[in-house]
PDB file of C-alpha atoms in Angstrom:
ATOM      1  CA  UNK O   1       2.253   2.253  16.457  1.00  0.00           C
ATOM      2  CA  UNK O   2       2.886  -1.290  17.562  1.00  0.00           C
ATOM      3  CA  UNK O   3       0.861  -3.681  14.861  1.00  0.00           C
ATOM      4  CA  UNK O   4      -0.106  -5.494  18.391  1.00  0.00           C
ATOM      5  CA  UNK O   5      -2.659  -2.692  19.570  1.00  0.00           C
ATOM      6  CA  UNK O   6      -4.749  -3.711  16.528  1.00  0.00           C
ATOM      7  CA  UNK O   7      -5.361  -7.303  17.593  1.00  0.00           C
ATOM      8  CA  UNK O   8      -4.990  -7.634  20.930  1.00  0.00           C
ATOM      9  CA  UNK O   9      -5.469  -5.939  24.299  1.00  0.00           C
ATOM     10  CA  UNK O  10      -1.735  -6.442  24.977  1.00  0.00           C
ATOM     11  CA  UNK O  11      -0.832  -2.772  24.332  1.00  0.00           C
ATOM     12  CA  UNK O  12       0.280   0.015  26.730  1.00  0.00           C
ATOM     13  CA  UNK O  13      -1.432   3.926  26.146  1.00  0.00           C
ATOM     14  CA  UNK O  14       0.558   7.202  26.415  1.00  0.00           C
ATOM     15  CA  UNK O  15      -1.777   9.722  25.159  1.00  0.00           C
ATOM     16  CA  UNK O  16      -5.551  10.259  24.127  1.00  0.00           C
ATOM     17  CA  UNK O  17      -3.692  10.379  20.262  1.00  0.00           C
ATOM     18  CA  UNK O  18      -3.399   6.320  20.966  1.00  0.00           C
ATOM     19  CA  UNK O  19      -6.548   5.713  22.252  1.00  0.00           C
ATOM     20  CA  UNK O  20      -8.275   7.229  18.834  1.00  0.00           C
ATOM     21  CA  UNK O  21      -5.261   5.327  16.555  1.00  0.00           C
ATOM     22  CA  UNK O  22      -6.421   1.683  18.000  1.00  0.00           C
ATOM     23  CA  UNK O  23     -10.076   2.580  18.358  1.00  0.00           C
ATOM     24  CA  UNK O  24      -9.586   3.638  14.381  1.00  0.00           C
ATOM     25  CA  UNK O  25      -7.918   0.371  13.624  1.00  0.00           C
ATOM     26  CA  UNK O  26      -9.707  -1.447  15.172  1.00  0.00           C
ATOM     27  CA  UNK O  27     -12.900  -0.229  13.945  1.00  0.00           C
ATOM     28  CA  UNK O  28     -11.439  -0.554  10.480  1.00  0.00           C
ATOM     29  CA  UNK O  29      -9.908  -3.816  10.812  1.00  0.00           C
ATOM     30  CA  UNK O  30     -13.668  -4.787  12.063  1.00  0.00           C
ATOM     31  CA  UNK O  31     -15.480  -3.520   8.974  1.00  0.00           C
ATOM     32  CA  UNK O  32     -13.045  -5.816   6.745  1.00  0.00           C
ATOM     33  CA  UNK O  33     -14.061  -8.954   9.008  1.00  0.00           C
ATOM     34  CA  UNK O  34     -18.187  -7.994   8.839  1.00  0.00           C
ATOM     35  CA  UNK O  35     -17.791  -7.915   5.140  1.00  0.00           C
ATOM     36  CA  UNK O  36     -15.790 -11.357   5.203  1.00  0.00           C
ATOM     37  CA  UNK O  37     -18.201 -12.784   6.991  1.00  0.00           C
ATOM     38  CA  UNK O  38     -20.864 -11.936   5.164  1.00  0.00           C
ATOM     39  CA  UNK O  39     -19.312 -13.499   2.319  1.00  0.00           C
ATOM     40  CA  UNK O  40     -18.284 -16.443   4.066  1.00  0.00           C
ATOM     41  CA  UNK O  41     -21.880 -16.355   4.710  1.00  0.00           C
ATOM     42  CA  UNK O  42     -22.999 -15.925   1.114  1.00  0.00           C
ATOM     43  CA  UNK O  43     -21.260 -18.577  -0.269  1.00  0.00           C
ATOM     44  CA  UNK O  44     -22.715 -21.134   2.450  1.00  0.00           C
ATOM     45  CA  UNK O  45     -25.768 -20.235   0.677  1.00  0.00           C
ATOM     46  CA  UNK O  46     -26.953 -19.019   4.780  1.00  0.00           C
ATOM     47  CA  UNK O  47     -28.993 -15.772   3.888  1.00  0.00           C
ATOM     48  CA  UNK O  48     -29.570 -15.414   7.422  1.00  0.00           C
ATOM     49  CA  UNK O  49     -26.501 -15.324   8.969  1.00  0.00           C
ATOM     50  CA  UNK O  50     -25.072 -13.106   5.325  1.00  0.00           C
ATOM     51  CA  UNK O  51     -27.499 -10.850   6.209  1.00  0.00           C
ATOM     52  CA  UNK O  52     -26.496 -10.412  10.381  1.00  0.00           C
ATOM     53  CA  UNK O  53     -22.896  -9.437   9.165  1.00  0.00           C
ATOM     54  CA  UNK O  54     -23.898  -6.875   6.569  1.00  0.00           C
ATOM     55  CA  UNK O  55     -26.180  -5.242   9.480  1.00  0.00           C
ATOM     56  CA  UNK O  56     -23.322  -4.916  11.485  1.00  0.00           C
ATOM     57  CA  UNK O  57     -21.072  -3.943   8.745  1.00  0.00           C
ATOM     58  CA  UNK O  58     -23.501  -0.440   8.220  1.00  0.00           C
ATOM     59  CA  UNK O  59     -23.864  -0.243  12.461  1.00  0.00           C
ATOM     60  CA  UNK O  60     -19.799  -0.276  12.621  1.00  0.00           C
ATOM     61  CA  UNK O  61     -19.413   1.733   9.480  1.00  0.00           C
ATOM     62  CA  UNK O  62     -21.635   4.593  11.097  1.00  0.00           C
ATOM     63  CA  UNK O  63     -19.802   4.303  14.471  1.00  0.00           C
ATOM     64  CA  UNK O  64     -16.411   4.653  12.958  1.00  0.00           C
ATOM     65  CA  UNK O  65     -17.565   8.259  10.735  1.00  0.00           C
ATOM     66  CA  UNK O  66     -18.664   9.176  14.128  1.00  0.00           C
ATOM     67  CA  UNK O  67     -15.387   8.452  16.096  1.00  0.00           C
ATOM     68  CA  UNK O  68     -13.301  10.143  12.890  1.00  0.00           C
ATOM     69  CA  UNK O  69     -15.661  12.687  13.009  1.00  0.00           C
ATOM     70  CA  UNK O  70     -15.236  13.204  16.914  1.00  0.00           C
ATOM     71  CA  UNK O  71     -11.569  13.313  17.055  1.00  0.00           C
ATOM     72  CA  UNK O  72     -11.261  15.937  14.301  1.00  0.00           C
ATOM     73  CA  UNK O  73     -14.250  17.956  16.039  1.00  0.00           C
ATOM     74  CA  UNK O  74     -12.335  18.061  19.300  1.00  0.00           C
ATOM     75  CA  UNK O  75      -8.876  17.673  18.647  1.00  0.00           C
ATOM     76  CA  UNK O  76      -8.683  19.086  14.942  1.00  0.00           C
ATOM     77  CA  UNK O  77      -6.959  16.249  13.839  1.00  0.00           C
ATOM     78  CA  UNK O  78      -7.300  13.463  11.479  1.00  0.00           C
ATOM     79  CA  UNK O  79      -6.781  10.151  12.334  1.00  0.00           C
ATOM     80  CA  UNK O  80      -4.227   8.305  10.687  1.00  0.00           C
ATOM     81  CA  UNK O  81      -4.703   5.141   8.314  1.00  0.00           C
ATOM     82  CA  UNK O  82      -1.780   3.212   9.313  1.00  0.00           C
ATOM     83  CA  UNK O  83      -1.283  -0.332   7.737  1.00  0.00           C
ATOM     84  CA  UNK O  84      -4.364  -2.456   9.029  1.00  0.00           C
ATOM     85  CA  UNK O  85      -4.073  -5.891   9.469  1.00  0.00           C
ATOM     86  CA  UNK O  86      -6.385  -8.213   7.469  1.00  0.00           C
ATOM     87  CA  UNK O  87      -8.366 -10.945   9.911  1.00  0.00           C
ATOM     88  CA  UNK O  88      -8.221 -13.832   7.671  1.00  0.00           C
ATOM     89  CA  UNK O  89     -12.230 -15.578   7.764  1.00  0.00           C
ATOM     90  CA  UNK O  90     -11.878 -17.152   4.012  1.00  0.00           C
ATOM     91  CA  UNK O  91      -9.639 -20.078   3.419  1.00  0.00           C
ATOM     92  CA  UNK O  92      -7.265 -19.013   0.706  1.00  0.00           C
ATOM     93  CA  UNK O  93      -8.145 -22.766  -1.031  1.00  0.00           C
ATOM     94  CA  UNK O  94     -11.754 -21.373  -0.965  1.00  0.00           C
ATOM     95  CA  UNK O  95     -11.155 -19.452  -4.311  1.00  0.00           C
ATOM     96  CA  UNK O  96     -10.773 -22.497  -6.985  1.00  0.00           C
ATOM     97  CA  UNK O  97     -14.612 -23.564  -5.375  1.00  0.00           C
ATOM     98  CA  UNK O  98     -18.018 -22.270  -6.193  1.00  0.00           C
ATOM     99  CA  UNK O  99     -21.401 -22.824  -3.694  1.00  0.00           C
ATOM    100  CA  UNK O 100     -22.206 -26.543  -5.269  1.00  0.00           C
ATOM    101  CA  UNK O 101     -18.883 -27.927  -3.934  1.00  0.00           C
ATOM    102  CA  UNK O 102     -19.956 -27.529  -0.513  1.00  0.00           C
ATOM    103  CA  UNK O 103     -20.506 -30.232   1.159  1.00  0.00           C
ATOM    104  CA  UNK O 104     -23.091 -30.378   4.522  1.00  0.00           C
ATOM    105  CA  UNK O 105     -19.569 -31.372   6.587  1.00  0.00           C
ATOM    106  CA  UNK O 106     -17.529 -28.726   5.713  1.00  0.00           C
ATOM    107  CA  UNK O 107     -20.714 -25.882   5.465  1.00  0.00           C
ATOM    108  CA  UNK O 108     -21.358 -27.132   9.573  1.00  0.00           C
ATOM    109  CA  UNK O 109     -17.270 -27.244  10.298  1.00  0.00           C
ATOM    110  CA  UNK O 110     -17.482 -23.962   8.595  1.00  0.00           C
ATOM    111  CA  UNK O 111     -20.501 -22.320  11.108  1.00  0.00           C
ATOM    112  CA  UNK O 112     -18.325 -23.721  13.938  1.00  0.00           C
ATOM    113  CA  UNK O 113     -15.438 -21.835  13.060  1.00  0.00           C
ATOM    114  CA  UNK O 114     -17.114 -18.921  12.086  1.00  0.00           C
ATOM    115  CA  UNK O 115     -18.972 -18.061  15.438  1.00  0.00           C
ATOM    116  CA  UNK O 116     -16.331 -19.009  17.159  1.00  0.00           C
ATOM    117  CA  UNK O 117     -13.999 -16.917  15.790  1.00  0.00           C
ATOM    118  CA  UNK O 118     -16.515 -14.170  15.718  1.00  0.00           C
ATOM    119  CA  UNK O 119     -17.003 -14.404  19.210  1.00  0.00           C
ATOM    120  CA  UNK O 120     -13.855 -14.259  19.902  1.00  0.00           C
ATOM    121  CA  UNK O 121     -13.072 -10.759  17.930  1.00  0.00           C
ATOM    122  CA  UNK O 122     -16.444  -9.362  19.842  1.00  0.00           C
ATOM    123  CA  UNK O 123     -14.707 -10.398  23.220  1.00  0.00           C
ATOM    124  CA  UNK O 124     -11.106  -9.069  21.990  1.00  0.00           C
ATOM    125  CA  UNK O 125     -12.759  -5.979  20.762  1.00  0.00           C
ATOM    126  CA  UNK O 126     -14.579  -4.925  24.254  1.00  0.00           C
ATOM    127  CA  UNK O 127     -11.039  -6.022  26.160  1.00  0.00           C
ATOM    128  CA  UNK O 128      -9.458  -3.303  23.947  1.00  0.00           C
ATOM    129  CA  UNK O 129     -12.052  -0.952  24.384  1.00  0.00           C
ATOM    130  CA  UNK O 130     -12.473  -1.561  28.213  1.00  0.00           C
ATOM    131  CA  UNK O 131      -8.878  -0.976  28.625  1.00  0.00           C
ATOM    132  CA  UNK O 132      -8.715   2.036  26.658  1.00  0.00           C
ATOM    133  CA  UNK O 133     -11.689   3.386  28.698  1.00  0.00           C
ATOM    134  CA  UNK O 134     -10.198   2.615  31.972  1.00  0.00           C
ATOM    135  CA  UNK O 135      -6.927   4.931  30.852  1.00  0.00           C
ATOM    136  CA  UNK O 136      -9.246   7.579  29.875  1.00  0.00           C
ATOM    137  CA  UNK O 137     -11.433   8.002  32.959  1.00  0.00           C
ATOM    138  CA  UNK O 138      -8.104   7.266  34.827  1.00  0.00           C
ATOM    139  CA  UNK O 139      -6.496  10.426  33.885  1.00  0.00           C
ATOM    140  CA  UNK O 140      -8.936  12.739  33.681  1.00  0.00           C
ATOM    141  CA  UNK O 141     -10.824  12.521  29.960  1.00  0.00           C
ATOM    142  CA  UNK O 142     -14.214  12.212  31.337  1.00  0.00           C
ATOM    143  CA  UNK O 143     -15.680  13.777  27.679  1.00  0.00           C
ATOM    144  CA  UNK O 144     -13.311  11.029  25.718  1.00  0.00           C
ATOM    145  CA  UNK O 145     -14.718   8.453  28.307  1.00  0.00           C
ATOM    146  CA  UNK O 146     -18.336   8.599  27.792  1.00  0.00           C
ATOM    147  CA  UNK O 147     -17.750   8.125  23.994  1.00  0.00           C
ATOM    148  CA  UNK O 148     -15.786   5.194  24.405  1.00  0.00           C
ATOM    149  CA  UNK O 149     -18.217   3.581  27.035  1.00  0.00           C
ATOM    150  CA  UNK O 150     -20.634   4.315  23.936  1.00  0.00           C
ATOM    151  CA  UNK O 151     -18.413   1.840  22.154  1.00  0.00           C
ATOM    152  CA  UNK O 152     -17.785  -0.650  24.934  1.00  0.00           C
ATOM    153  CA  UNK O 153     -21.463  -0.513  25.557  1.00  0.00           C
ATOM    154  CA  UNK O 154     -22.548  -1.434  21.910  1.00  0.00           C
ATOM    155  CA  UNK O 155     -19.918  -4.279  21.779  1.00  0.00           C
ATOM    156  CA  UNK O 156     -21.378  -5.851  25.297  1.00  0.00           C
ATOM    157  CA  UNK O 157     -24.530  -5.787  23.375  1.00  0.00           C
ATOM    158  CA  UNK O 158     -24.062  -7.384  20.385  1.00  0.00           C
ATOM    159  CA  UNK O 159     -21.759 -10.045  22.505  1.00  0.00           C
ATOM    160  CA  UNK O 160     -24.736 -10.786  24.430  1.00  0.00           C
ATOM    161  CA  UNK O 161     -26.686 -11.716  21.118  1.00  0.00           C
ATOM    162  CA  UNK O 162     -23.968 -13.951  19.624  1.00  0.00           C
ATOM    163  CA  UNK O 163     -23.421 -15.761  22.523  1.00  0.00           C
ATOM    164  CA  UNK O 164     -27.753 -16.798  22.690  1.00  0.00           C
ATOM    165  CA  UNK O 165     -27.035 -17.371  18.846  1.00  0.00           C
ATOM    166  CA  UNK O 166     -23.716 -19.458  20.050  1.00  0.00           C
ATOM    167  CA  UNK O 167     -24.827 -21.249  22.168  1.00  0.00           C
ATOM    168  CA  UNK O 168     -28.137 -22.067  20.517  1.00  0.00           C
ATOM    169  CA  UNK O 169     -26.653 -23.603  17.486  1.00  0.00           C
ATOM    170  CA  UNK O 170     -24.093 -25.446  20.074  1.00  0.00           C
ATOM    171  CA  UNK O 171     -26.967 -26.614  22.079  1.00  0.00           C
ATOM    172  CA  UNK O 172     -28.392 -28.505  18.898  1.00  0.00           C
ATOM    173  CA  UNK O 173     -24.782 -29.363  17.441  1.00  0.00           C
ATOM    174  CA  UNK O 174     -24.513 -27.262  14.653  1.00  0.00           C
ATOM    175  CA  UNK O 175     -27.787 -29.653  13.157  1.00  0.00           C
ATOM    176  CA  UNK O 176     -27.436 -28.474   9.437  1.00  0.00           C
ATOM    177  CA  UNK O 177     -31.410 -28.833   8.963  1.00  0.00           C
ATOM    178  CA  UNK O 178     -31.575 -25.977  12.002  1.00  0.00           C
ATOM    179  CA  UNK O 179     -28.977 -24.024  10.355  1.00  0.00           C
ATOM    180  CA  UNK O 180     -30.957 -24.205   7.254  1.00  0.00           C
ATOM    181  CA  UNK O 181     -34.611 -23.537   8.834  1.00  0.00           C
ATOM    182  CA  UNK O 182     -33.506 -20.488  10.944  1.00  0.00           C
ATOM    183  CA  UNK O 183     -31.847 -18.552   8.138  1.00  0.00           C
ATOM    184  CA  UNK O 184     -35.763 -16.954   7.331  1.00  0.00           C
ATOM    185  CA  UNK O 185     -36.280 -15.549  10.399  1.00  0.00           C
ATOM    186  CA  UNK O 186     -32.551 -14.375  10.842  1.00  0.00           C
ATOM    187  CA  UNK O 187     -32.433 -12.662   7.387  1.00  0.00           C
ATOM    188  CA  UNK O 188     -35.918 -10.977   7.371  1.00  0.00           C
ATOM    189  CA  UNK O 189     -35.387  -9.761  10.960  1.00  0.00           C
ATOM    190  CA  UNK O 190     -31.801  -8.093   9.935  1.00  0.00           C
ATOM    191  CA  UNK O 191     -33.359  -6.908   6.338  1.00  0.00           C
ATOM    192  CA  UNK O 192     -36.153  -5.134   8.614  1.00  0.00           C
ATOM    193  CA  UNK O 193     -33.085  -3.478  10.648  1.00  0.00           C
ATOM    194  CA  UNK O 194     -31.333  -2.444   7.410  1.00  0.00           C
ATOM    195  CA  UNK O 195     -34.182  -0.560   5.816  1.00  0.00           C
ATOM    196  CA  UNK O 196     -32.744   2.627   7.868  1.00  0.00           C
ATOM    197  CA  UNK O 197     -29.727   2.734   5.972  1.00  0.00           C
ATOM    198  CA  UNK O 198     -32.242   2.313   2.589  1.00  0.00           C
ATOM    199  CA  UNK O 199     -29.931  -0.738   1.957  1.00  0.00           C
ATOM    200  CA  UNK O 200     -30.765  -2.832  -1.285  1.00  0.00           C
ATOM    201  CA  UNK O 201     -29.932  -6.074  -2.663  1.00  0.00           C
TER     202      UNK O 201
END
């Protein structure tokens, strides 16, 4: 399978097989960029936002044992682990620092890049799963459909939050003392959401 369905929406679908093999890529590929993130996060020293991405990591964690489980349930298959390709969040230089060589320029340059490039994946991800969607309910996999929509549904969700959060912090230029004073609220509201998956630090 063409390393392209993984990343982008610029794929084309022959069988219900290909729809589960990018959905389980994808989902994959997405659990490696949550836990980035919430690294990324970490080191910043921004408990609020750290804590958003390990939320989602458990949400998308639980959604892909339910797809796997889904696709062996119904088609008595497993789904393959092909080679998944690693979205890069971290700057490689990043390693030879620790938290007290960040600056407050390169922690705001740093939240700007971030949400951008997490809204991005949240938009990519719903194209993909929009399209695949479409090709089910398109030739006749009603069933396969409404589990999908599940998916596209959750995705249109959660890029409805980021892009209040987005445009939020845009709307006050990424002001590092509003950064700093929302991260309470924003990591005891996600720690609250957590407590079902009797998550602990």
């Amino acid at each position: 399978m063409a390393r392209s369905k993984l990343l982008s929406a610029d794929f084309s679908v022959e069988s219900v097989d290909d729809v589960f093999h990018i959905i389980n890529s994808r989902q994959i590929s997405a659990l490696m960029f949550h836990n980035e993130m919430a690294n990324l996060f970490d080191f910043l020293t921004l408990k609020g936002f750290k804590r958003m991405h390990e939320y989602q990591f458990f949400c998308e964690n639980e959604e892909h044992r339910k797809t796997e489980r889904y696709y062996l349930s119904r088609y008595g298959k497993l789904l393959p682990h092909e080679e998944i390709e690693r979205v890069e969040v971290i700057p490689d230089d990043w390693m030879q620092y620790t938290r007290k060589d960040v600056s407050t320029s390169v922690r705001k340059q740093s939240v700007q890049t971030a949400f951008s490039q997490y809204w991005e994946w949240e938009r990519d991800t719903k194209a993909i799963f929009e399209k695949l969607a479409a090709w089910l309910i398109m030739n006749g996999h009603v069933a396969d459909f409404n589990m999908v929509n599940c998916l596209v549904c959750d995705v249109d969700c959660e890029l409805k939050k980021l892009e209040r959060l987005h445009l939020e912090l845009k709307a006050v230029d990424y002001d590092a003392t509003y950064i700093m004073e929302i991260q309470q609220c924003i990591h005891d509201k996600y720690k609250d959401k957590m407590k079902k998956y009797k998550y602990k630090e």
